[in-house]
Tab-separated table of C-alpha atoms in Angstrom:
chain	number	residue	atom	x	y	z
A	1	MET	CA	-66.741	-55.857	5.483
A	2	ALA	CA	-68.100	-52.358	5.299
A	3	MET	CA	-68.422	-50.656	1.956
A	4	THR	CA	-65.839	-48.031	1.228
A	5	ILE	CA	-65.499	-44.918	-0.820
A	6	HIS	CA	-62.383	-43.446	-2.360
A	7	VAL	CA	-61.460	-40.000	-1.105
A	8	ASP	CA	-59.074	-37.576	-2.766
A	9	ILE	CA	-58.270	-34.231	-1.232
A	10	VAL	CA	-56.041	-32.036	-3.337
A	11	SER	CA	-55.060	-28.404	-3.386
A	12	ALA	CA	-53.576	-26.561	-6.335
A	13	GLU	CA	-50.124	-26.703	-4.836
A	14	THR	CA	-50.051	-30.217	-3.400
A	15	GLU	CA	-51.895	-33.473	-2.794
A	16	ILE	CA	-53.268	-33.618	0.743
A	17	PHE	CA	-55.008	-36.952	1.162
A	18	SER	CA	-55.758	-39.950	-0.987
A	19	GLY	CA	-57.216	-43.212	0.245
A	20	VAL	CA	-60.295	-45.269	1.021
A	21	ALA	CA	-62.756	-44.365	3.742
A	22	GLU	CA	-65.954	-45.697	5.245
A	23	SER	CA	-67.510	-42.276	5.415
A	24	LEU	CA	-66.660	-38.621	5.686
A	25	SER	CA	-68.237	-35.378	6.705
A	26	ALA	CA	-67.471	-32.059	5.080
A	27	PRO	CA	-68.422	-28.414	5.720
A	28	ALA	CA	-70.583	-27.737	2.663
A	29	ILE	CA	-71.751	-24.207	2.086
A	30	MET	CA	-75.326	-25.054	3.102
A	31	GLY	CA	-74.244	-26.942	6.188
A	32	GLU	CA	-72.305	-29.977	7.261
A	33	VAL	CA	-72.867	-33.010	5.033
A	34	GLY	CA	-72.064	-36.651	5.708
A	35	ILE	CA	-71.128	-38.797	2.735
A	36	TYR	CA	-71.408	-42.592	2.734
A	37	PRO	CA	-70.634	-44.969	-0.116
A	38	ARG	CA	-73.137	-44.885	-3.015
A	39	HIS	CA	-74.129	-41.343	-2.322
A	40	THR	CA	-75.745	-39.759	-5.361
A	41	GLN	CA	-73.712	-37.363	-7.521
A	42	MET	CA	-73.334	-34.017	-5.877
A	43	LEU	CA	-71.383	-30.849	-6.450
A	44	THR	CA	-71.050	-28.208	-3.752
A	45	PRO	CA	-68.712	-25.476	-2.601
A	46	LEU	CA	-67.143	-25.880	0.815
A	47	LYS	CA	-66.766	-23.434	3.643
A	48	PRO	CA	-63.513	-23.195	5.563
A	49	GLY	CA	-63.616	-25.963	8.129
A	50	GLU	CA	-62.758	-29.524	8.954
A	51	VAL	CA	-63.195	-32.538	6.724
A	52	ARG	CA	-63.473	-35.592	8.951
A	53	ILE	CA	-62.718	-38.900	7.343
A	54	VAL	CA	-63.550	-42.250	8.939
A	55	LYS	CA	-60.955	-44.530	7.477
A	56	GLN	CA	-61.234	-48.267	7.081
A	57	GLY	CA	-61.240	-49.825	10.532
A	58	GLY	CA	-62.876	-46.833	12.180
A	59	GLU	CA	-59.836	-44.646	12.603
A	60	GLU	CA	-60.676	-40.980	12.173
A	61	GLU	CA	-58.668	-38.269	10.490
A	62	ALA	CA	-59.470	-34.568	10.379
A	63	ILE	CA	-58.137	-32.279	7.687
A	64	TYR	CA	-58.597	-28.551	7.661
A	65	VAL	CA	-59.594	-26.987	4.351
A	66	SER	CA	-59.914	-23.265	3.682
A	67	GLY	CA	-62.851	-23.698	1.358
A	68	GLY	CA	-63.041	-25.292	-2.054
A	69	VAL	CA	-65.308	-27.510	-4.100
A	70	MET	CA	-66.465	-31.075	-3.409
A	71	GLU	CA	-67.543	-33.477	-6.095
A	72	VAL	CA	-69.302	-36.653	-5.018
A	73	GLN	CA	-69.622	-39.651	-7.309
A	74	PRO	CA	-71.076	-42.918	-5.964
A	75	HIS	CA	-67.649	-44.390	-5.221
A	76	VAL	CA	-65.321	-41.423	-5.422
A	77	VAL	CA	-65.248	-38.176	-3.502
A	78	THR	CA	-62.983	-35.419	-4.763
A	79	ILE	CA	-62.318	-32.338	-2.703
A	80	LEU	CA	-60.597	-29.525	-4.549
A	81	SER	CA	-59.334	-27.435	-1.689
A	82	ASP	CA	-58.392	-23.787	-1.984
A	83	THR	CA	-54.996	-22.644	-0.883
A	84	ALA	CA	-55.941	-19.008	-0.834
A	85	VAL	CA	-58.572	-17.459	1.347
A	86	ARG	CA	-61.314	-16.538	-1.076
A	87	ALA	CA	-63.918	-13.862	-0.877
A	88	SER	CA	-65.433	-11.934	-3.725
A	89	ASP	CA	-64.219	-8.575	-2.438
A	90	LEU	CA	-60.693	-9.949	-1.945
A	91	ASP	CA	-60.700	-11.226	-5.519
A	92	GLU	CA	-61.896	-7.850	-6.669
A	93	ALA	CA	-59.039	-6.147	-4.853
A	94	ALA	CA	-56.531	-8.497	-6.475
A	95	ALA	CA	-57.972	-7.755	-9.910
A	96	LEU	CA	-57.763	-4.018	-9.305
A	97	GLU	CA	-54.175	-4.382	-8.162
A	98	ALA	CA	-53.235	-6.230	-11.356
A	99	LYS	CA	-54.935	-3.560	-13.458
A	100	ARG	CA	-53.237	-0.763	-11.598
A	101	GLU	CA	-49.828	-2.329	-12.179
A	102	ALA	CA	-50.499	-2.526	-15.895
A	103	GLU	CA	-51.593	1.093	-16.036
A	104	GLU	CA	-48.545	2.209	-14.126
A	105	ALA	CA	-46.351	0.357	-16.577
A	106	LEU	CA	-48.121	2.176	-19.386
A	107	LYS	CA	-47.303	5.492	-17.764
A	108	ASP	CA	-43.716	4.359	-17.388
A	109	ARG	CA	-43.588	3.615	-21.065
A	110	GLU	CA	-43.630	7.306	-21.858
A	111	GLY	CA	-40.825	7.883	-19.412
A	112	GLU	CA	-38.821	5.106	-20.951
A	113	MET	CA	-39.471	6.374	-24.464
A	114	GLU	CA	-38.157	9.767	-23.479
A	115	LEU	CA	-35.108	8.173	-21.936
A	116	ALA	CA	-34.423	6.123	-25.060
A	117	GLU	CA	-34.886	9.164	-27.251
A	118	ALA	CA	-32.596	11.241	-25.085
A	119	GLN	CA	-30.012	8.492	-25.143
A	120	SER	CA	-30.000	8.284	-28.909
A	121	GLN	CA	-29.717	12.067	-29.164
A	122	LEU	CA	-26.834	12.001	-26.747
A	123	ALA	CA	-25.107	9.327	-28.791
A	124	GLN	CA	-25.550	11.413	-31.929
A	125	ALA	CA	-24.158	14.504	-30.230
A	126	VAL	CA	-21.152	12.583	-28.954
A	127	ALA	CA	-20.451	11.235	-32.438
A	128	GLN	CA	-20.645	14.733	-33.895
A	129	LEU	CA	-18.253	16.058	-31.274
A	130	ARG	CA	-15.838	13.267	-31.989
A	131	THR	CA	-15.843	14.064	-35.730
A	132	ILE	CA	-15.221	17.730	-35.043
A	133	GLU	CA	-12.329	16.851	-32.762
A	134	ALA	CA	-10.795	14.589	-35.391
A	135	MET	CA	-11.123	17.264	-38.054
A	136	ARG	CA	-9.450	19.815	-35.801
A	137	LYS	CA	-6.495	17.523	-35.210
A	138	LYS	CA	-6.103	17.058	-38.944
A	139	LEU	CA	-6.214	20.795	-39.555
A	140	ARG	CA	-3.537	21.464	-36.977
A	141	ARG	CA	-1.112	19.142	-38.678
B	1	MET	CA	0.526	-8.083	-30.544
B	2	ALA	CA	-0.982	-7.215	-27.188
B	3	SER	CA	1.437	-7.025	-24.320
B	4	GLY	CA	1.633	-9.710	-21.672
B	5	LYS	CA	0.069	-7.596	-18.983
B	6	GLU	CA	-2.968	-6.740	-21.087
B	7	ILE	CA	-3.616	-10.370	-21.882
B	8	ARG	CA	-3.205	-11.328	-18.259
B	9	THR	CA	-5.846	-8.855	-17.068
B	10	LYS	CA	-8.160	-10.060	-19.808
B	11	ILE	CA	-7.734	-13.681	-18.720
B	12	LYS	CA	-8.390	-12.654	-15.140
B	13	SER	CA	-11.625	-10.897	-16.053
B	14	ILE	CA	-12.871	-13.814	-18.136
B	15	GLN	CA	-12.076	-16.155	-15.274
B	16	ASN	CA	-14.205	-14.010	-12.995
B	17	THR	CA	-17.074	-14.099	-15.470
B	18	GLN	CA	-16.717	-17.848	-15.713
B	19	LYS	CA	-16.940	-18.159	-11.958
B	20	ILE	CA	-20.225	-16.269	-12.012
B	21	THR	CA	-21.737	-18.244	-14.867
B	22	ARG	CA	-20.719	-21.498	-13.244
B	23	ALA	CA	-22.335	-20.469	-9.965
B	24	MET	CA	-25.501	-19.449	-11.814
B	25	GLU	CA	-25.537	-22.780	-13.578
B	26	MET	CA	-25.441	-24.651	-10.295
B	27	VAL	CA	-28.080	-22.456	-8.703
B	28	ALA	CA	-30.354	-22.952	-11.711
B	29	ALA	CA	-29.840	-26.719	-11.560
B	30	SER	CA	-30.939	-26.946	-7.946
B	31	LYS	CA	-33.856	-24.581	-8.511
B	32	MET	CA	-34.923	-26.590	-11.510
B	33	ARG	CA	-35.250	-29.720	-9.398
B	34	LYS	CA	-37.451	-27.868	-6.949
B	35	ALA	CA	-39.550	-26.398	-9.743
B	36	GLN	CA	-40.022	-29.864	-11.189
B	37	ASP	CA	-41.206	-31.120	-7.814
B	38	ARG	CA	-43.710	-28.297	-7.667
B	39	MET	CA	-44.858	-29.194	-11.141
B	40	ALA	CA	-45.461	-32.767	-10.040
B	41	ALA	CA	-47.204	-31.644	-6.849
B	42	SER	CA	-49.693	-29.491	-8.700
B	43	ARG	CA	-50.600	-32.189	-11.182
B	44	PRO	CA	-53.113	-34.175	-9.069
B	45	TYR	CA	-55.251	-31.090	-8.569
B	46	ALA	CA	-55.265	-30.276	-12.266
B	47	ASP	CA	-56.107	-33.883	-13.134
B	48	LYS	CA	-58.953	-34.081	-10.644
B	49	MET	CA	-60.230	-30.739	-11.764
B	50	ARG	CA	-60.198	-31.854	-15.371
B	51	ASN	CA	-62.148	-34.989	-14.390
B	52	VAL	CA	-64.820	-32.957	-12.692
B	53	ILE	CA	-65.098	-30.574	-15.624
B	54	HIS	CA	-65.434	-33.489	-17.990
B	55	HIS	CA	-68.138	-35.091	-15.881
B	56	LEU	CA	-69.841	-31.760	-15.901
B	57	ALA	CA	-69.794	-31.434	-19.661
B	58	PHE	CA	-71.965	-34.575	-19.853
B	59	ALA	CA	-74.027	-34.303	-16.745
B	60	HIS	CA	-75.695	-31.164	-17.504
B	61	PRO	CA	-79.061	-30.758	-19.101
B	62	GLU	CA	-80.614	-27.730	-17.435
B	63	TYR	CA	-77.998	-24.984	-17.145
B	64	LYS	CA	-75.117	-24.358	-19.502
B	65	HIS	CA	-72.392	-22.166	-18.184
B	66	PRO	CA	-71.131	-19.495	-20.619
B	67	TYR	CA	-67.555	-20.735	-20.131
B	68	LEU	CA	-68.521	-24.033	-21.712
B	69	LEU	CA	-70.253	-22.566	-24.750
B	70	GLU	CA	-68.526	-21.664	-27.968
B	71	ARG	CA	-69.358	-18.167	-29.112
B	72	PRO	CA	-70.490	-17.931	-32.719
B	73	GLU	CA	-68.477	-14.849	-33.520
B	74	VAL	CA	-64.999	-13.941	-32.376
B	75	ASN	CA	-64.303	-10.226	-32.271
B	76	ARG	CA	-61.408	-10.085	-29.902
B	77	VAL	CA	-59.123	-12.664	-28.330
B	78	GLY	CA	-57.327	-12.479	-25.030
B	79	TYR	CA	-53.946	-13.889	-24.141
B	80	ILE	CA	-52.616	-14.671	-20.703
B	81	ILE	CA	-48.895	-14.775	-21.256
B	82	VAL	CA	-46.636	-16.464	-18.741
B	83	SER	CA	-42.971	-15.495	-18.849
B	84	SER	CA	-40.004	-15.385	-16.526
B	85	ASP	CA	-39.117	-12.412	-14.385
B	86	ARG	CA	-35.440	-12.524	-15.139
B	87	GLY	CA	-33.340	-12.866	-18.243
B	88	LEU	CA	-30.166	-14.858	-18.914
B	89	CYS	CA	-32.151	-17.923	-19.873
B	90	GLY	CA	-31.328	-18.252	-23.552
B	91	GLY	CA	-34.055	-17.711	-26.105
B	92	LEU	CA	-36.786	-19.043	-23.846
B	93	ASN	CA	-38.905	-15.920	-23.628
B	94	ASN	CA	-38.188	-14.597	-27.091
B	95	ASN	CA	-39.128	-17.843	-28.795
B	96	MET	CA	-42.427	-17.755	-26.996
B	97	PHE	CA	-43.070	-14.089	-27.806
B	98	ARG	CA	-42.395	-14.806	-31.457
B	99	GLU	CA	-45.015	-17.570	-31.432
B	100	VAL	CA	-47.519	-15.245	-29.802
B	101	MET	CA	-46.844	-12.470	-32.317
B	102	LYS	CA	-47.374	-14.944	-35.142
B	103	ASP	CA	-50.659	-16.047	-33.620
B	104	MET	CA	-51.765	-12.461	-33.096
B	105	GLN	CA	-50.906	-11.590	-36.678
B	106	ALA	CA	-52.964	-14.547	-37.876
B	107	TRP	CA	-55.948	-13.268	-35.901
B	108	LYS	CA	-55.356	-9.750	-37.125
B	109	ALA	CA	-55.520	-10.956	-40.720
B	110	LYS	CA	-59.059	-12.062	-39.908
B	111	GLY	CA	-59.829	-8.681	-38.414
B	112	VAL	CA	-59.611	-9.848	-34.819
B	113	GLU	CA	-57.787	-7.680	-32.306
B	114	SER	CA	-56.116	-9.047	-29.202
B	115	SER	CA	-55.787	-8.099	-25.550
B	116	VAL	CA	-53.008	-9.199	-23.284
B	117	CYS	CA	-52.538	-10.016	-19.613
B	118	THR	CA	-49.012	-10.786	-18.564
B	119	ILE	CA	-47.442	-12.800	-15.803
B	120	GLY	CA	-43.751	-12.136	-15.295
B	121	SER	CA	-41.875	-8.946	-16.092
B	122	LYS	CA	-40.292	-10.070	-19.369
B	123	ALA	CA	-43.661	-10.424	-21.064
B	124	ALA	CA	-44.820	-7.118	-19.595
B	125	SER	CA	-41.860	-5.193	-20.980
B	126	PHE	CA	-42.084	-6.913	-24.358
B	127	PHE	CA	-45.797	-6.565	-25.022
B	128	LYS	CA	-46.225	-3.034	-23.781
B	129	ARG	CA	-44.608	-1.924	-27.022
B	130	PHE	CA	-47.345	-3.468	-29.141
B	131	THR	CA	-50.578	-3.665	-27.236
B	132	ASP	CA	-52.151	-2.347	-24.121
B	133	ILE	CA	-51.731	-4.720	-21.237
B	134	LYS	CA	-54.949	-5.194	-19.331
B	135	ALA	CA	-53.375	-6.583	-16.218
B	136	LYS	CA	-50.033	-7.808	-15.106
B	137	VAL	CA	-48.350	-9.457	-12.199
B	138	THR	CA	-44.597	-9.665	-11.696
B	139	GLN	CA	-42.048	-10.823	-9.149
B	140	LEU	CA	-43.689	-14.137	-8.366
B	141	GLY	CA	-40.387	-15.466	-7.114
B	142	ASP	CA	-39.376	-19.107	-7.107
B	143	THR	CA	-42.479	-20.317	-5.327
B	144	PRO	CA	-45.458	-18.911	-7.170
B	145	SER	CA	-48.745	-19.300	-5.373
B	146	VAL	CA	-52.273	-19.399	-6.687
B	147	SER	CA	-53.248	-16.322	-4.709
B	148	ASP	CA	-50.772	-14.229	-6.724
B	149	LEU	CA	-52.579	-15.110	-9.919
B	150	ILE	CA	-56.191	-14.582	-8.893
B	151	GLY	CA	-56.233	-10.901	-9.826
B	152	THR	CA	-54.801	-11.251	-13.307
B	153	VAL	CA	-57.038	-14.165	-14.150
B	154	LYS	CA	-60.089	-12.332	-12.859
B	155	VAL	CA	-59.414	-9.350	-15.085
B	156	MET	CA	-59.430	-11.631	-18.126
B	157	LEU	CA	-62.513	-13.538	-16.991
B	158	ASP	CA	-64.350	-10.284	-16.332
B	159	ALA	CA	-63.500	-9.172	-19.856
B	160	TYR	CA	-64.866	-12.486	-21.112
B	161	ASP	CA	-68.040	-12.117	-19.090
B	162	ALA	CA	-68.541	-8.606	-20.406
B	163	GLY	CA	-68.118	-9.828	-23.965
B	164	GLU	CA	-64.937	-7.805	-24.540
B	165	VAL	CA	-63.018	-10.925	-25.479
B	166	ASP	CA	-64.533	-14.039	-26.988
B	167	ARG	CA	-61.682	-16.425	-26.528
B	168	ILE	CA	-58.880	-16.706	-24.025
B	169	TYR	CA	-55.557	-18.362	-24.657
B	170	LEU	CA	-52.886	-19.283	-22.178
B	171	VAL	CA	-49.294	-19.028	-23.358
B	172	PHE	CA	-46.456	-20.715	-21.532
B	173	ASN	CA	-43.417	-22.902	-22.128
B	174	GLU	CA	-43.967	-26.617	-21.945
B	175	PHE	CA	-41.255	-28.554	-20.143
B	176	VAL	CA	-40.279	-31.340	-22.546
B	177	ASN	CA	-36.984	-32.133	-20.883
B	178	THR	CA	-33.999	-30.265	-19.539
B	179	MET	CA	-32.632	-29.538	-22.982
B	180	SER	CA	-35.813	-28.519	-24.739
B	181	GLN	CA	-38.780	-26.340	-23.920
B	182	LYS	CA	-41.647	-25.721	-26.261
B	183	PRO	CA	-43.867	-22.622	-26.385
B	184	GLN	CA	-47.516	-23.607	-25.998
B	185	ILE	CA	-50.638	-21.653	-26.867
B	186	GLU	CA	-53.583	-23.317	-25.181
B	187	GLN	CA	-57.236	-22.385	-25.382
B	188	LEU	CA	-58.595	-21.646	-21.911
B	189	LEU	CA	-62.064	-20.424	-22.768
B	190	PRO	CA	-64.460	-21.583	-23.951
B	191	ALA	CA	-63.433	-24.803	-22.212
B	192	MET	CA	-63.757	-27.749	-24.543
B	193	PRO	CA	-63.890	-31.300	-23.237
B	194	ALA	CA	-61.395	-33.447	-25.085
B	195	GLU	CA	-62.874	-35.564	-27.860
B	196	GLU	CA	-61.771	-38.922	-26.512
B	197	ASP	CA	-63.700	-38.432	-23.283
B	198	LYS	CA	-67.005	-38.067	-25.013
B	199	LYS	CA	-67.927	-41.739	-25.156
B	200	GLU	CA	-68.017	-42.750	-21.482
B	201	LEU	CA	-71.053	-42.192	-19.246
B	202	GLY	CA	-73.742	-42.779	-21.831
B	203	TYR	CA	-76.751	-42.554	-19.532
B	204	HIS	CA	-78.427	-39.403	-18.319
B	205	TRP	CA	-77.680	-38.142	-14.895
B	206	ASP	CA	-77.080	-34.894	-13.141
B	207	TYR	CA	-75.509	-33.663	-9.972
B	208	ILE	CA	-77.319	-32.346	-6.987
B	209	TYR	CA	-76.148	-28.786	-6.756
B	210	GLU	CA	-75.966	-27.031	-3.450
B	211	PRO	CA	-77.066	-24.248	-3.288
B	212	ASP	CA	-77.797	-24.037	-7.034
B	213	ALA	CA	-76.173	-24.899	-10.320
B	214	LYS	CA	-75.088	-21.412	-11.265
B	215	ALA	CA	-73.349	-20.598	-8.006
B	216	VAL	CA	-71.530	-23.919	-7.922
B	217	LEU	CA	-70.415	-23.799	-11.525
B	218	ASP	CA	-69.235	-20.201	-11.332
B	219	GLY	CA	-66.941	-21.044	-8.457
B	220	LEU	CA	-65.783	-24.267	-9.994
B	221	LEU	CA	-64.950	-22.922	-13.429
B	222	VAL	CA	-63.045	-19.950	-12.072
B	223	ARG	CA	-60.969	-22.388	-10.042
B	224	TYR	CA	-60.513	-24.543	-13.105
B	225	ILE	CA	-59.093	-21.658	-15.089
B	226	GLU	CA	-56.886	-20.610	-12.206
B	227	SER	CA	-55.523	-24.090	-11.796
B	228	LEU	CA	-54.633	-24.227	-15.492
B	229	VAL	CA	-52.896	-20.880	-15.277
B	230	TYR	CA	-51.068	-21.943	-12.133
B	231	GLN	CA	-49.897	-25.102	-13.874
B	232	GLY	CA	-48.651	-22.974	-16.724
B	233	VAL	CA	-46.752	-20.733	-14.335
B	234	VAL	CA	-45.145	-23.623	-12.496
B	235	GLU	CA	-44.206	-25.374	-15.699
B	236	ASN	CA	-42.811	-22.157	-17.121
B	237	SER	CA	-40.633	-21.648	-14.061
B	238	ALA	CA	-39.196	-25.144	-14.454
B	239	CYS	CA	-38.485	-24.264	-18.087
B	240	GLU	CA	-36.835	-21.024	-17.067
B	241	MET	CA	-34.452	-22.785	-14.711
B	242	ALA	CA	-33.631	-25.486	-17.255
B	243	ALA	CA	-33.005	-22.929	-19.981
B	244	ARG	CA	-30.848	-20.839	-17.667
B	245	MET	CA	-28.855	-23.869	-16.653
B	246	VAL	CA	-28.153	-24.763	-20.284
B	247	ALA	CA	-27.356	-21.155	-21.230
B	248	MET	CA	-24.978	-20.766	-18.312
B	249	LYS	CA	-23.274	-24.040	-19.087
B	250	ALA	CA	-22.677	-22.850	-22.648
B	251	ALA	CA	-21.355	-19.546	-21.307
B	252	SER	CA	-18.947	-21.297	-18.937
B	253	ASP	CA	-17.718	-23.528	-21.758
B	254	ASN	CA	-17.207	-20.547	-24.035
B	255	ALA	CA	-15.316	-18.731	-21.311
B	256	GLY	CA	-13.078	-21.801	-20.953
B	257	ASP	CA	-12.325	-21.766	-24.687
B	258	LEU	CA	-11.533	-18.060	-24.583
B	259	ILE	CA	-9.199	-18.540	-21.648
B	260	ASP	CA	-7.363	-21.316	-23.483
B	261	ASP	CA	-6.915	-19.131	-26.566
B	262	LEU	CA	-5.731	-16.199	-24.500
B	263	ALA	CA	-3.330	-18.358	-22.509
B	264	LEU	CA	-1.767	-19.471	-25.778
B	265	ALA	CA	-1.497	-15.885	-26.985
B	266	TYR	CA	0.008	-14.885	-23.648
B	267	ASN	CA	2.664	-17.596	-23.796
B	268	LYS	CA	3.519	-16.684	-27.358
B	269	ALA	CA	3.888	-13.028	-26.433
B	270	ARG	CA	6.061	-13.921	-23.463
B	271	GLN	CA	8.290	-16.128	-25.555
B	272	ALA	CA	8.620	-13.500	-28.266
B	273	ALA	CA	9.646	-10.961	-25.646
B	274	ILE	CA	12.311	-13.297	-24.237
B	275	THR	CA	13.648	-14.102	-27.694
B	276	GLN	CA	13.871	-10.436	-28.526
B	277	GLU	CA	15.658	-9.617	-25.320
B	278	LEU	CA	18.142	-12.425	-25.871
B	279	SER	CA	18.904	-11.370	-29.397
B	280	GLU	CA	19.392	-7.800	-28.217
B	281	ILE	CA	21.892	-8.945	-25.586
B	282	VAL	CA	23.733	-11.109	-28.097
B	283	ALA	CA	23.822	-8.287	-30.618
B	284	GLY	CA	25.047	-5.939	-27.913
B	285	ALA	CA	27.802	-8.354	-26.898
B	286	ALA	CA	28.861	-8.771	-30.526
B	287	ALA	CA	29.099	-4.994	-30.943
B	288	VAL	CA	31.447	-4.744	-27.980
């Protein structure tokens, strides 16, 4: 019987594949790599592409990953697949967006403060008016 | 005593409120189940990721990534605070905020300031009163995705890289069970391998890194942090739904009690009115 290797493919949001395989090939960042059992330890990022797994008995399965990281241990291969499309400039844009939102909220704070202040002043004014009204009624009697 | 009509309108309005709270309870219950599923679905990734990081902590003789090294001096700490977007979920958010404030005060006593990134609008509106928020993301909806979080996490990591913060904590609610949720403050960076994992793998070995150690580790550790934050977000959303369900159940029960009390008052008022009318008629008849 052929030697096998355990393969786990997971993404942050769900588990994609878990099982034993005779071999697999993956789109590593430096080029396609083939992994057989007892491969030495390796750690590499993946490009978007197909992971092809030869399962026990020779049946093949292809899984698309949009990038990620692959860890190879002699008997276990773990592929941590990305769910999001990653690129450094895209990440940068996301970071800027988050910052901008925070700054906008800070600007809003002043607006809100003014609103709160105005509301409390209004409440005070209303209370004063009410007292004056009450006093007038008393005087009339 | 209030008149019959007044009490009747009051009962009506409480009944309407009860209808709403009951509907919210049921919605929260079904959303909670889905959130729990998501929590379970994201666990394998986090587990695998943790394995890899642990392997890494031993494997590595030549290059130590800054995320894995403890800094000797802590001048400023960063918090990534995960909260819900909406209210009506009991004391869930406020309990957590109180914990965070306590923690911040403890750091402040040592002369350490804190910076905050928030996820969810409740945290954003709470913490903007006390500190400046470095980044925030809101309106994640019921199905948060990792891509929504990348920006916020990157802002914090950039601050860490630049030496602006020396430690990063993640704050979220841990889902214990439906009835109880516990605020958690977890250290994200520097990433420490758990003590109990230190014994395995005694011999020396190292990975082959393609293209090189730094590039691989940078990508990996950023993903590690993101996956932890994502887990926190998913877990927090399960907590939110559970807390809302419990709060709404309590509200529906209270509304039921109120309605019972008011119904009693209404019947009493009605009876008193009838008695009075009768006695008036009898008195009138006697006078004739």
